[in-house]
Amino acid sequence: MSVQQVLQTIKEKNIEWVDFRFVDLSGRGHHISLPAAEVDEETFVNGVAFDGSSIPGFRGIEESDMVMMPDTESAYIDPFTAHPTLIIMCNIYTPDGERYERDPRSIAQKAEEYLQKTGIGTAAFFAPESEFFIFDDVRYESSMNTSFYTVDSEEASWNTARKEEGGNLGFKVRTKGGYVPVAPVDTQQDIRSEMCRLLMEAGLRIERHHHEVATAGQGEINFRFDTLTKTADNLMKYKYIVHNTARQYGKVATFMPKPLVGDNGSGMHVHQSIFNGDTPLFWEKGAYANLSEIALNYIGGILYHAPALIALTNPSTNSFKRLVPGYEAPVNLVFSKGNRSAAVRIPVAAVTPKGCRIEFRTPDSTANPYLAFAAMLLAGLDGIQKKIDPRALGYGPLDRNIYELSDAEKREIRSVPGSLDEALDALLADSEFLTESGVFTKDFIDNYVELKRGEAKAVSMRVHPHEYSLYFDC
């Protein structure tokens, strides 16, 4: 969509407000709204000013002036506002017109530009499977003398004895028993369908939706793949619409990886491939899983750099509550065809040459998609450029259920870091694959690590409610 097309849309759709948005380091969206009458061609040349010092990890107060530069290709109409509003994603620039090196969206675009500079391919395609929970009630507090959380759902396995609910007490989702049941067990068909309707109106191509494995309202909606930055834009749109549709239904949606103990968490499996023009580069008929050497080297890069990658793809302390064995969480750094216990899976059912892809199953949706997708692409490209062979490094293929291996066999398999601090240590030790291309800078890595260290320290210093169960009577 060109600037003129955006201005025409504003006129034809009687748009009253234009909402300019950007994304911070943690992946949260921020926005400033301008009256539509104040938006003209100059707006797309000069941008929209904002205070960067108020955004965690951006700028100091002595250099706070920053500029949002709108990307007209990202425009869509907000389905929730009472006053007709057009949403436009922006890149962040300094006042002197320089691309801001800590802007996640600009980093994603630089990763795409770097791919083309390498001559390996012309486009990288991504498709995230972002899972979420829809709860009926969420309450939490963390203060000097109080620390608790409580969530509830009409579907939850713990509600079979709830008196006030009526006659549906026999149709609850069992723990780990929620994968694609029909109604009345699945109570969220309509809300997911409404989410899909709004997503399609906003421009996403929806492929399907379903209930996921966990109790208490876990779901998933799959949308069509696209190029790296566009997919990250689409994921931000997806989360915005999921959150606000749930709110309209009097419920609350969360992409938190592990909101419940004892059941599956929510991941974000990321499918990815590289094309050169119209030619898919990951396909080689007759090879293992029909994978080309380029695809194998890409996998090698992902698995070799995985400990550092995870600081960007699983960047919360809660991420590591999900990354434990036994809950379909891919903690083992191996690859396999069709095997969901491996960190990298190669889908093999009904796959065409253009559909040939790899699936990195470790990430979750606390990741900033612009940073996570860019980092995965750079790790894969490093593998291609250095011809990293995952087979030679002991990364598989492993076509057995890893959870059923003997302890001795499991010890031979590398695992993901066990905490956010360990992942951040790995990122500091192995960041050259991100910085040597100029896509990420050392300043960005150091600043990001400092921000995330602060989150990890804040959690580690808090008294945990379970500690009272363990130690109060000592």
CSV table of C-alpha atoms in Angstrom, one decimal:
chain,number,residue,atom,x,y,z
A,1,MET,CA,0.0,0.0,0.0
A,2,SER,CA,1.5,3.3,-1.1
A,3,VAL,CA,1.1,6.6,0.8
A,4,GLN,CA,-1.6,7.7,-1.6
A,5,GLN,CA,-3.4,4.5,-1.1
A,6,VAL,CA,-3.3,5.0,2.7
A,7,LEU,CA,-4.6,8.5,2.4
A,8,GLN,CA,-7.4,7.2,0.1
A,9,THR,CA,-8.3,4.5,2.6
A,10,ILE,CA,-8.5,7.1,5.3
A,11,LYS,CA,-11.0,9.1,3.1
A,12,GLU,CA,-13.0,6.1,1.9
A,13,LYS,CA,-13.4,4.4,5.2
A,14,ASN,CA,-14.1,7.6,7.1
A,15,ILE,CA,-11.0,7.0,9.4
A,16,GLU,CA,-11.0,9.3,12.4
A,17,TRP,CA,-7.6,8.3,13.9
A,18,VAL,CA,-4.4,6.9,12.6
A,19,ASP,CA,-2.5,4.8,15.2
A,20,PHE,CA,1.3,4.7,14.8
A,21,ARG,CA,2.9,1.7,16.5
A,22,PHE,CA,6.3,0.4,17.3
A,23,VAL,CA,7.7,-2.5,19.3
A,24,ASP,CA,10.0,-2.4,22.3
A,25,LEU,CA,12.9,-4.9,23.1
A,26,SER,CA,10.5,-7.2,25.0
A,27,GLY,CA,8.1,-7.4,22.0
A,28,ARG,CA,5.4,-5.2,23.6
A,29,GLY,CA,3.6,-2.8,21.3
A,30,HIS,CA,3.3,1.0,21.9
A,31,HIS,CA,1.3,3.5,20.0
A,32,ILE,CA,0.5,7.2,19.4
A,33,SER,CA,-2.7,8.2,17.7
A,34,LEU,CA,-3.1,11.2,15.4
A,35,PRO,CA,-6.4,12.7,14.1
A,36,ALA,CA,-6.8,11.6,10.6
A,37,ALA,CA,-7.2,15.2,9.5
A,38,GLU,CA,-3.6,15.8,10.7
A,39,VAL,CA,-2.1,13.0,8.6
A,40,ASP,CA,-0.8,13.9,5.1
A,41,GLU,CA,2.1,13.1,2.8
A,42,GLU,CA,4.5,15.0,5.1
A,43,THR,CA,3.6,12.7,8.0
A,44,PHE,CA,5.2,9.8,6.0
A,45,VAL,CA,8.3,11.9,5.3
A,46,ASN,CA,8.9,13.5,8.7
A,47,GLY,CA,7.5,10.7,10.9
A,48,VAL,CA,6.0,11.0,14.4
A,49,ALA,CA,8.1,12.1,17.3
A,50,PHE,CA,8.1,10.3,20.7
A,51,ASP,CA,10.0,10.0,24.0
A,52,GLY,CA,12.5,7.1,23.7
A,53,SER,CA,13.6,7.5,27.4
A,54,SER,CA,10.2,6.2,28.6
A,55,ILE,CA,10.7,2.9,26.8
A,56,PRO,CA,12.8,0.3,28.7
A,57,GLY,CA,16.1,-0.4,27.1
A,58,PHE,CA,15.9,2.4,24.5
A,59,ARG,CA,17.4,5.8,25.3
A,60,GLY,CA,18.6,7.9,28.2
A,61,ILE,CA,16.7,11.0,29.2
A,62,GLU,CA,19.5,13.2,27.8
A,63,GLU,CA,18.9,11.8,24.2
A,64,SER,CA,15.2,10.9,24.4
A,65,ASP,CA,13.9,12.4,21.1
A,66,MET,CA,13.1,9.7,18.6
A,67,VAL,CA,11.0,9.4,15.5
A,68,MET,CA,8.6,6.7,14.3
A,69,MET,CA,8.7,6.3,10.5
A,70,PRO,CA,5.5,4.7,9.2
A,71,ASP,CA,5.6,1.6,6.9
A,72,THR,CA,2.5,1.9,4.8
A,73,GLU,CA,2.6,-1.8,3.8
A,74,SER,CA,1.6,-2.7,7.4
A,75,ALA,CA,-1.6,-0.7,7.5
A,76,TYR,CA,-4.9,-2.3,8.6
A,77,ILE,CA,-8.1,-1.1,10.3
A,78,ASP,CA,-8.4,-1.6,14.0
A,79,PRO,CA,-11.4,-4.0,14.6
A,80,PHE,CA,-11.9,-2.9,18.3
A,81,THR,CA,-12.0,0.9,18.5
A,82,ALA,CA,-15.3,2.8,18.7
A,83,HIS,CA,-13.8,5.5,16.5
A,84,PRO,CA,-12.6,4.2,13.1
A,85,THR,CA,-8.8,3.8,13.4
A,86,LEU,CA,-6.1,2.8,11.0
A,87,ILE,CA,-3.1,1.0,12.5
A,88,ILE,CA,0.4,1.5,10.9
A,89,MET,CA,3.6,-0.2,12.1
A,90,CYS,CA,6.7,2.0,12.2
A,91,ASN,CA,10.5,1.8,12.2
A,92,ILE,CA,12.4,3.9,14.7
A,93,TYR,CA,14.9,6.6,13.7
A,94,THR,CA,17.1,9.1,15.5
A,95,PRO,CA,16.4,12.8,15.0
A,96,ASP,CA,19.2,13.0,12.5
A,97,GLY,CA,17.6,10.4,10.2
A,98,GLU,CA,19.7,7.4,11.2
A,99,ARG,CA,18.1,4.0,11.6
A,100,TYR,CA,18.1,3.3,15.3
A,101,GLU,CA,20.3,0.2,16.0
A,102,ARG,CA,18.1,-1.0,18.9
A,103,ASP,CA,14.9,-0.9,16.9
A,104,PRO,CA,13.7,-4.6,16.7
A,105,ARG,CA,11.8,-4.0,13.4
A,106,SER,CA,14.8,-2.4,11.7
A,107,ILE,CA,16.9,-5.4,12.9
A,108,ALA,CA,14.5,-7.8,11.2
A,109,GLN,CA,14.7,-5.8,8.0
A,110,LYS,CA,18.5,-5.7,8.1
A,111,ALA,CA,18.5,-9.5,8.5
A,112,GLU,CA,16.5,-9.8,5.3
A,113,GLU,CA,18.9,-7.4,3.5
A,114,TYR,CA,21.9,-9.4,4.7
A,115,LEU,CA,20.4,-12.6,3.3
A,116,GLN,CA,20.3,-11.0,-0.1
A,117,LYS,CA,23.8,-9.7,0.2
A,118,THR,CA,25.1,-13.3,0.9
A,119,GLY,CA,23.8,-14.4,-2.4
A,120,ILE,CA,22.4,-17.5,-0.8
A,121,GLY,CA,18.8,-16.6,-1.4
A,122,THR,CA,16.4,-13.8,-2.0
A,123,ALA,CA,13.8,-14.4,0.8
A,124,ALA,CA,13.4,-16.2,4.0
A,125,PHE,CA,9.9,-17.4,5.0
A,126,PHE,CA,8.6,-17.9,8.5
A,127,ALA,CA,5.4,-19.3,10.0
A,128,PRO,CA,5.0,-19.3,13.8
A,129,GLU,CA,2.6,-21.6,15.6
A,130,SER,CA,1.8,-19.4,18.6
A,131,GLU,CA,-0.2,-21.1,21.4
A,132,PHE,CA,-2.1,-19.3,24.1
A,133,PHE,CA,-4.5,-19.8,27.0
A,134,ILE,CA,-7.9,-18.2,27.4
A,135,PHE,CA,-8.8,-17.9,31.1
A,136,ASP,CA,-12.0,-16.7,32.8
A,137,ASP,CA,-10.2,-15.1,35.7
A,138,VAL,CA,-6.7,-14.1,36.5
A,139,ARG,CA,-5.4,-12.5,39.7
A,140,TYR,CA,-1.9,-12.0,41.0
A,141,GLU,CA,0.1,-9.9,43.4
A,142,SER,CA,3.8,-9.6,44.3
A,143,SER,CA,4.6,-7.3,47.1
A,144,MET,CA,6.6,-7.2,50.4
A,145,ASN,CA,4.2,-9.4,52.3
A,146,THR,CA,2.2,-11.0,49.6
A,147,SER,CA,3.0,-13.2,46.6
A,148,PHE,CA,0.3,-15.3,44.8
A,149,TYR,CA,-1.4,-16.0,41.5
A,150,THR,CA,-4.7,-17.7,40.7
A,151,VAL,CA,-6.2,-18.5,37.4
A,152,ASP,CA,-9.5,-20.2,36.6
A,153,SER,CA,-11.3,-21.6,33.6
A,154,GLU,CA,-14.7,-23.2,33.1
A,155,GLU,CA,-12.9,-26.0,31.2
A,156,ALA,CA,-10.3,-26.7,33.9
A,157,SER,CA,-9.9,-30.2,35.2
A,158,TRP,CA,-10.0,-28.8,38.8
A,159,ASN,CA,-13.6,-27.6,38.4
A,160,THR,CA,-15.5,-30.8,38.3
A,161,ALA,CA,-16.9,-30.1,41.8
A,162,ARG,CA,-17.8,-26.4,41.3
A,163,LYS,CA,-21.5,-26.0,42.4
A,164,GLU,CA,-22.4,-22.8,40.8
A,165,GLU,CA,-21.8,-23.9,37.2
A,166,GLY,CA,-24.8,-26.2,36.5
A,167,GLY,CA,-24.9,-29.4,34.5
A,168,ASN,CA,-21.7,-29.4,32.5
A,169,LEU,CA,-19.5,-30.7,35.3
A,170,GLY,CA,-18.7,-33.9,33.5
A,171,PHE,CA,-17.3,-32.3,30.4
A,172,LYS,CA,-14.0,-30.8,31.6
A,173,VAL,CA,-10.7,-30.9,29.8
A,174,ARG,CA,-8.5,-33.5,31.5
A,175,THR,CA,-4.9,-32.6,32.3
A,176,LYS,CA,-2.9,-33.2,29.1
A,177,GLY,CA,-6.2,-34.3,27.5
A,178,GLY,CA,-7.2,-31.2,25.6
A,179,TYR,CA,-6.0,-31.9,22.1
A,180,VAL,CA,-8.8,-31.3,19.6
A,181,PRO,CA,-11.9,-32.5,21.5
A,182,VAL,CA,-15.3,-31.5,20.2
A,183,ALA,CA,-17.9,-29.6,22.2
A,184,PRO,CA,-19.1,-29.6,25.0
A,185,VAL,CA,-15.5,-30.3,26.2
A,186,ASP,CA,-14.1,-27.6,23.9
A,187,THR,CA,-16.0,-24.5,25.0
A,188,GLN,CA,-14.0,-22.1,23.0
A,189,GLN,CA,-14.9,-22.9,19.4
A,190,ASP,CA,-16.8,-19.6,18.9
A,191,ILE,CA,-14.3,-17.3,20.5
A,192,ARG,CA,-11.5,-18.8,18.3
A,193,SER,CA,-13.6,-18.5,15.2
A,194,GLU,CA,-14.3,-14.9,16.0
A,195,MET,CA,-10.6,-14.3,16.5
A,196,CYS,CA,-10.0,-15.9,13.0
A,197,ARG,CA,-12.7,-13.8,11.4
A,198,LEU,CA,-11.1,-10.6,12.7
A,199,LEU,CA,-7.7,-11.8,11.7
A,200,MET,CA,-8.8,-12.4,8.2
A,201,GLU,CA,-10.5,-9.0,8.0
A,202,ALA,CA,-7.1,-7.6,9.1
A,203,GLY,CA,-5.4,-9.3,6.2
A,204,LEU,CA,-4.1,-12.6,7.6
A,205,ARG,CA,-4.7,-15.9,5.7
A,206,ILE,CA,-5.9,-18.3,8.4
A,207,GLU,CA,-5.3,-22.0,7.8
A,208,ARG,CA,-7.0,-23.5,10.9
A,209,HIS,CA,-7.7,-23.3,14.6
A,210,HIS,CA,-8.0,-25.9,17.4
A,211,HIS,CA,-8.0,-26.6,21.1
A,212,GLU,CA,-4.5,-27.6,22.3
A,213,VAL,CA,-3.3,-30.2,24.7
A,214,ALA,CA,-3.5,-28.5,28.1
A,215,THR,CA,-6.5,-28.1,30.3
A,216,ALA,CA,-8.1,-24.7,31.1
A,217,GLY,CA,-8.5,-23.3,27.6
A,218,GLN,CA,-5.3,-23.7,25.6
A,219,GLY,CA,-5.7,-23.0,21.9
A,220,GLU,CA,-3.8,-22.3,18.7
A,221,ILE,CA,-4.6,-20.5,15.5
A,222,ASN,CA,-2.3,-21.0,12.5
A,223,PHE,CA,-1.8,-18.3,9.9
A,224,ARG,CA,-0.1,-18.4,6.5
A,225,PHE,CA,3.7,-18.0,6.2
A,226,ASP,CA,5.3,-14.8,4.9
A,227,THR,CA,8.7,-13.1,4.7
A,228,LEU,CA,10.5,-12.4,7.9
A,229,THR,CA,9.4,-8.8,8.8
A,230,LYS,CA,5.9,-9.3,7.4
A,231,THR,CA,5.5,-12.4,9.6
A,232,ALA,CA,6.7,-10.6,12.6
A,233,ASP,CA,4.2,-7.8,11.9
A,234,ASN,CA,1.5,-10.5,11.5
A,235,LEU,CA,2.4,-12.0,14.8
A,236,MET,CA,2.0,-8.7,16.5
A,237,LYS,CA,-1.4,-8.3,14.8
A,238,TYR,CA,-2.3,-11.8,15.9
A,239,LYS,CA,-1.5,-11.3,19.5
A,240,TYR,CA,-3.3,-7.9,19.5
A,241,ILE,CA,-6.5,-9.5,18.1
A,242,VAL,CA,-6.4,-12.6,20.3
A,243,HIS,CA,-5.9,-10.4,23.5
A,244,ASN,CA,-8.7,-8.0,22.6
A,245,THR,CA,-11.2,-10.6,21.3
A,246,ALA,CA,-10.8,-12.4,24.6
A,247,ARG,CA,-11.4,-9.2,26.5
A,248,GLN,CA,-14.6,-8.6,24.5
A,249,TYR,CA,-15.9,-12.0,25.6
A,250,GLY,CA,-15.1,-11.2,29.3
A,251,LYS,CA,-12.1,-13.5,29.3
A,252,VAL,CA,-8.4,-12.9,29.2
A,253,ALA,CA,-5.8,-14.5,26.8
A,254,THR,CA,-2.1,-15.0,27.6
A,255,PHE,CA,0.8,-16.2,25.6
A,256,MET,CA,2.8,-16.8,28.8
A,257,PRO,CA,4.8,-20.1,28.2
A,258,LYS,CA,3.9,-21.8,31.5
A,259,PRO,CA,1.0,-20.3,33.4
A,260,LEU,CA,0.0,-23.7,34.9
A,261,VAL,CA,2.1,-26.2,36.8
A,262,GLY,CA,1.7,-29.9,35.8
A,263,ASP,CA,0.4,-29.5,32.3
A,264,ASN,CA,1.7,-28.5,28.9
A,265,GLY,CA,2.9,-25.0,28.3
A,266,SER,CA,2.5,-22.7,25.3
A,267,GLY,CA,5.2,-22.8,22.7
A,268,MET,CA,5.8,-21.0,19.4
A,269,HIS,CA,7.1,-23.5,16.9
A,270,VAL,CA,8.7,-21.6,14.0
A,271,HIS,CA,8.6,-23.0,10.5
A,272,GLN,CA,11.3,-21.5,8.2
A,273,SER,CA,12.7,-21.9,4.7
A,274,ILE,CA,14.8,-20.0,2.2
A,275,PHE,CA,14.0,-19.4,-1.5
A,276,ASN,CA,16.1,-18.0,-4.3
A,277,GLY,CA,13.5,-16.4,-6.5
A,278,ASP,CA,10.8,-19.0,-7.1
A,279,THR,CA,13.2,-21.9,-6.3
A,280,PRO,CA,13.0,-23.5,-2.8
A,281,LEU,CA,16.5,-24.2,-1.5
A,282,PHE,CA,15.6,-26.7,1.3
A,283,TRP,CA,14.3,-29.5,-1.0
A,284,GLU,CA,16.2,-32.4,-2.4
A,285,LYS,CA,14.1,-35.4,-3.4
A,286,GLY,CA,15.3,-38.7,-2.1
A,287,ALA,CA,17.6,-37.3,0.6
A,288,TYR,CA,16.8,-37.7,4.3
A,289,ALA,CA,13.4,-36.1,4.8
A,290,ASN,CA,13.9,-34.7,1.3
A,291,LEU,CA,16.3,-32.1,2.7
A,292,SER,CA,19.1,-30.4,0.7
A,293,GLU,CA,22.6,-29.9,2.0
A,294,ILE,CA,21.7,-26.2,2.4
A,295,ALA,CA,18.8,-27.2,4.6
A,296,LEU,CA,21.0,-29.5,6.7
A,297,ASN,CA,23.6,-26.8,7.1
A,298,TYR,CA,20.9,-24.3,8.1
A,299,ILE,CA,19.8,-26.8,10.8
A,300,GLY,CA,23.4,-27.2,11.8
A,301,GLY,CA,23.6,-23.4,12.4
A,302,ILE,CA,20.4,-23.4,14.4
A,303,LEU,CA,21.4,-26.3,16.7
A,304,TYR,CA,25.1,-25.1,17.1
A,305,HIS,CA,24.0,-21.6,18.1
A,306,ALA,CA,20.9,-22.8,20.0
A,307,PRO,CA,22.1,-22.0,23.5
A,308,ALA,CA,22.7,-18.3,22.5
A,309,LEU,CA,19.6,-18.2,20.3
A,310,ILE,CA,17.4,-19.2,23.2
A,311,ALA,CA,18.2,-15.9,25.0
A,312,LEU,CA,16.2,-14.3,22.1
A,313,THR,CA,13.7,-17.0,21.3
A,314,ASN,CA,12.8,-17.9,25.0
A,315,PRO,CA,13.7,-14.6,26.8
A,316,SER,CA,11.7,-14.9,30.0
A,317,THR,CA,12.3,-16.6,33.3
A,318,ASN,CA,8.9,-18.4,32.7
A,319,SER,CA,10.2,-19.8,29.5
A,320,PHE,CA,12.4,-22.2,31.4
A,321,LYS,CA,9.4,-23.5,33.4
A,322,ARG,CA,8.2,-24.9,30.0
A,323,LEU,CA,11.6,-26.1,28.8
A,324,VAL,CA,11.6,-29.3,31.0
A,325,PRO,CA,11.3,-32.9,29.8
A,326,GLY,CA,7.9,-34.6,29.8
A,327,TYR,CA,5.6,-31.9,28.5
A,328,GLU,CA,6.2,-32.0,24.7
A,329,ALA,CA,8.8,-29.2,25.2
A,330,PRO,CA,11.7,-29.7,22.9
A,331,VAL,CA,14.7,-29.4,25.2
A,332,ASN,CA,17.0,-31.8,23.2
A,333,LEU,CA,19.2,-30.2,20.6
A,334,VAL,CA,18.8,-32.8,17.8
A,335,PHE,CA,16.8,-32.9,14.5
A,336,SER,CA,14.4,-35.5,13.2
A,337,LYS,CA,11.7,-36.0,10.6
A,338,GLY,CA,8.3,-35.8,12.1
A,339,ASN,CA,9.6,-36.3,15.7
A,340,ARG,CA,8.0,-33.8,18.1
A,341,SER,CA,10.5,-34.5,20.9
A,342,ALA,CA,13.4,-33.0,18.8
A,343,ALA,CA,14.3,-29.3,18.9
A,344,VAL,CA,14.3,-29.2,15.1
A,345,ARG,CA,11.6,-31.2,13.3
A,346,ILE,CA,11.2,-31.7,9.6
A,347,PRO,CA,7.5,-31.9,8.6
A,348,VAL,CA,7.1,-34.8,6.1
A,349,ALA,CA,3.3,-35.2,5.7
A,350,ALA,CA,1.9,-33.8,2.4
A,351,VAL,CA,5.0,-31.7,1.8
A,352,THR,CA,5.8,-30.3,-1.6
A,353,PRO,CA,9.1,-28.9,-2.8
A,354,LYS,CA,7.9,-25.4,-2.1
A,355,GLY,CA,6.5,-26.5,1.3
A,356,CYS,CA,9.8,-28.2,2.4
A,357,ARG,CA,10.9,-26.5,5.6
A,358,ILE,CA,12.4,-26.9,9.0
A,359,GLU,CA,10.5,-26.4,12.3
A,360,PHE,CA,12.4,-25.0,15.3
A,361,ARG,CA,10.2,-26.1,18.2
A,362,THR,CA,12.0,-24.5,21.2
A,363,PRO,CA,10.8,-20.9,21.0
A,364,ASP,CA,7.8,-19.4,22.8
A,365,SER,CA,5.7,-16.2,22.4
A,366,THR,CA,7.5,-14.1,25.0
A,367,ALA,CA,10.0,-13.7,22.3
A,368,ASN,CA,10.1,-10.4,20.4
A,369,PRO,CA,9.3,-11.8,16.9
A,370,TYR,CA,11.5,-9.4,15.0
A,371,LEU,CA,14.6,-10.3,17.1
A,372,ALA,CA,13.8,-14.0,17.3
A,373,PHE,CA,13.2,-14.5,13.5
A,374,ALA,CA,16.3,-12.4,12.6
A,375,ALA,CA,18.5,-14.4,15.0
A,376,MET,CA,17.2,-17.7,13.7
A,377,LEU,CA,17.9,-16.6,10.1
A,378,LEU,CA,21.4,-15.5,11.0
A,379,ALA,CA,22.2,-18.7,12.8
A,380,GLY,CA,21.0,-20.7,9.8
A,381,LEU,CA,23.0,-18.6,7.4
A,382,ASP,CA,26.1,-19.0,9.5
A,383,GLY,CA,25.5,-22.8,9.3
A,384,ILE,CA,25.2,-22.6,5.5
A,385,GLN,CA,28.3,-20.3,5.1
A,386,LYS,CA,30.4,-22.5,7.4
A,387,LYS,CA,28.9,-25.8,6.1
A,388,ILE,CA,28.0,-26.9,9.6
A,389,ASP,CA,26.9,-30.5,9.3
A,390,PRO,CA,24.6,-31.4,12.2
A,391,ARG,CA,25.2,-35.1,11.6
A,392,ALA,CA,28.9,-34.7,12.2
A,393,LEU,CA,28.3,-32.8,15.4
A,394,GLY,CA,26.0,-35.5,16.9
A,395,TYR,CA,22.8,-33.6,16.4
A,396,GLY,CA,21.0,-36.5,14.7
A,397,PRO,CA,19.0,-37.4,12.9
A,398,LEU,CA,17.3,-39.1,15.8
A,399,ASP,CA,14.1,-40.7,14.8
A,400,ARG,CA,13.2,-42.2,18.2
A,401,ASN,CA,11.2,-40.9,21.1
A,402,ILE,CA,13.9,-39.1,23.1
A,403,TYR,CA,11.9,-39.3,26.3
A,404,GLU,CA,12.1,-43.1,26.1
A,405,LEU,CA,15.9,-43.3,25.7
A,406,SER,CA,18.0,-44.7,28.5
A,407,ASP,CA,19.8,-42.2,30.9
A,408,ALA,CA,23.1,-43.1,29.3
A,409,GLU,CA,21.7,-42.3,25.8
A,410,LYS,CA,20.2,-39.0,27.0
A,411,ARG,CA,23.5,-37.9,28.4
A,412,GLU,CA,24.9,-37.9,24.9
A,413,ILE,CA,22.4,-35.3,23.7
A,414,ARG,CA,23.0,-31.6,24.2
A,415,SER,CA,20.1,-29.8,26.0
A,416,VAL,CA,19.0,-26.2,26.1
A,417,PRO,CA,20.1,-23.9,28.9
A,418,GLY,CA,18.4,-24.5,32.2
A,419,SER,CA,17.7,-20.8,33.0
A,420,LEU,CA,17.5,-17.4,31.5
A,421,ASP,CA,20.8,-16.5,33.1
A,422,GLU,CA,22.5,-19.5,31.4
A,423,ALA,CA,21.0,-18.5,28.1
A,424,LEU,CA,22.3,-14.9,28.5
A,425,ASP,CA,25.8,-16.3,29.4
A,426,ALA,CA,25.6,-18.3,26.2
A,427,LEU,CA,24.6,-15.2,24.2
A,428,LEU,CA,27.6,-13.2,25.5
A,429,ALA,CA,29.9,-16.1,24.7
A,430,ASP,CA,28.5,-16.7,21.2
A,431,SER,CA,27.2,-13.5,19.6
A,432,GLU,CA,29.5,-13.1,16.6
A,433,PHE,CA,27.1,-14.8,14.3
A,434,LEU,CA,24.7,-12.0,15.1
A,435,THR,CA,27.1,-9.1,15.0
A,436,GLU,CA,29.5,-9.9,12.2
A,437,SER,CA,26.9,-9.1,9.6
A,438,GLY,CA,26.1,-5.7,11.2
A,439,VAL,CA,22.5,-6.8,11.7
A,440,PHE,CA,22.9,-6.8,15.5
A,441,THR,CA,25.4,-4.6,17.2
A,442,LYS,CA,27.5,-5.2,20.3
A,443,ASP,CA,25.8,-2.3,21.9
A,444,PHE,CA,22.4,-4.0,21.3
A,445,ILE,CA,23.6,-7.4,22.7
A,446,ASP,CA,25.1,-5.8,25.8
A,447,ASN,CA,22.0,-3.6,26.4
A,448,TYR,CA,19.6,-6.5,25.8
A,449,VAL,CA,21.6,-8.8,28.3
A,450,GLU,CA,21.5,-6.0,30.9
A,451,LEU,CA,17.8,-5.6,30.5
A,452,LYS,CA,17.1,-9.3,30.8
A,453,ARG,CA,19.5,-9.8,33.7
A,454,GLY,CA,17.4,-7.3,35.6
A,455,GLU,CA,14.3,-9.4,35.0
A,456,ALA,CA,16.0,-12.6,36.1
A,457,LYS,CA,17.4,-10.9,39.2
A,458,ALA,CA,14.0,-9.5,40.1
A,459,VAL,CA,12.4,-12.9,40.0
A,460,SER,CA,15.3,-14.6,41.9
A,461,MET,CA,15.0,-12.1,44.8
A,462,ARG,CA,11.2,-12.7,45.3
A,463,VAL,CA,10.0,-15.0,48.0
A,464,HIS,CA,8.1,-17.8,46.2
A,465,PRO,CA,4.8,-19.1,47.8
A,466,HIS,CA,6.0,-22.7,47.4
A,467,GLU,CA,8.9,-21.9,49.7
A,468,TYR,CA,6.5,-21.5,52.5
A,469,SER,CA,5.3,-25.1,51.9
A,470,LEU,CA,8.9,-26.3,51.9
A,471,TYR,CA,10.6,-24.3,54.6
A,472,PHE,CA,8.3,-22.4,56.9
A,473,ASP,CA,8.3,-25.1,59.7
A,474,CYS,CA,12.1,-25.6,59.6
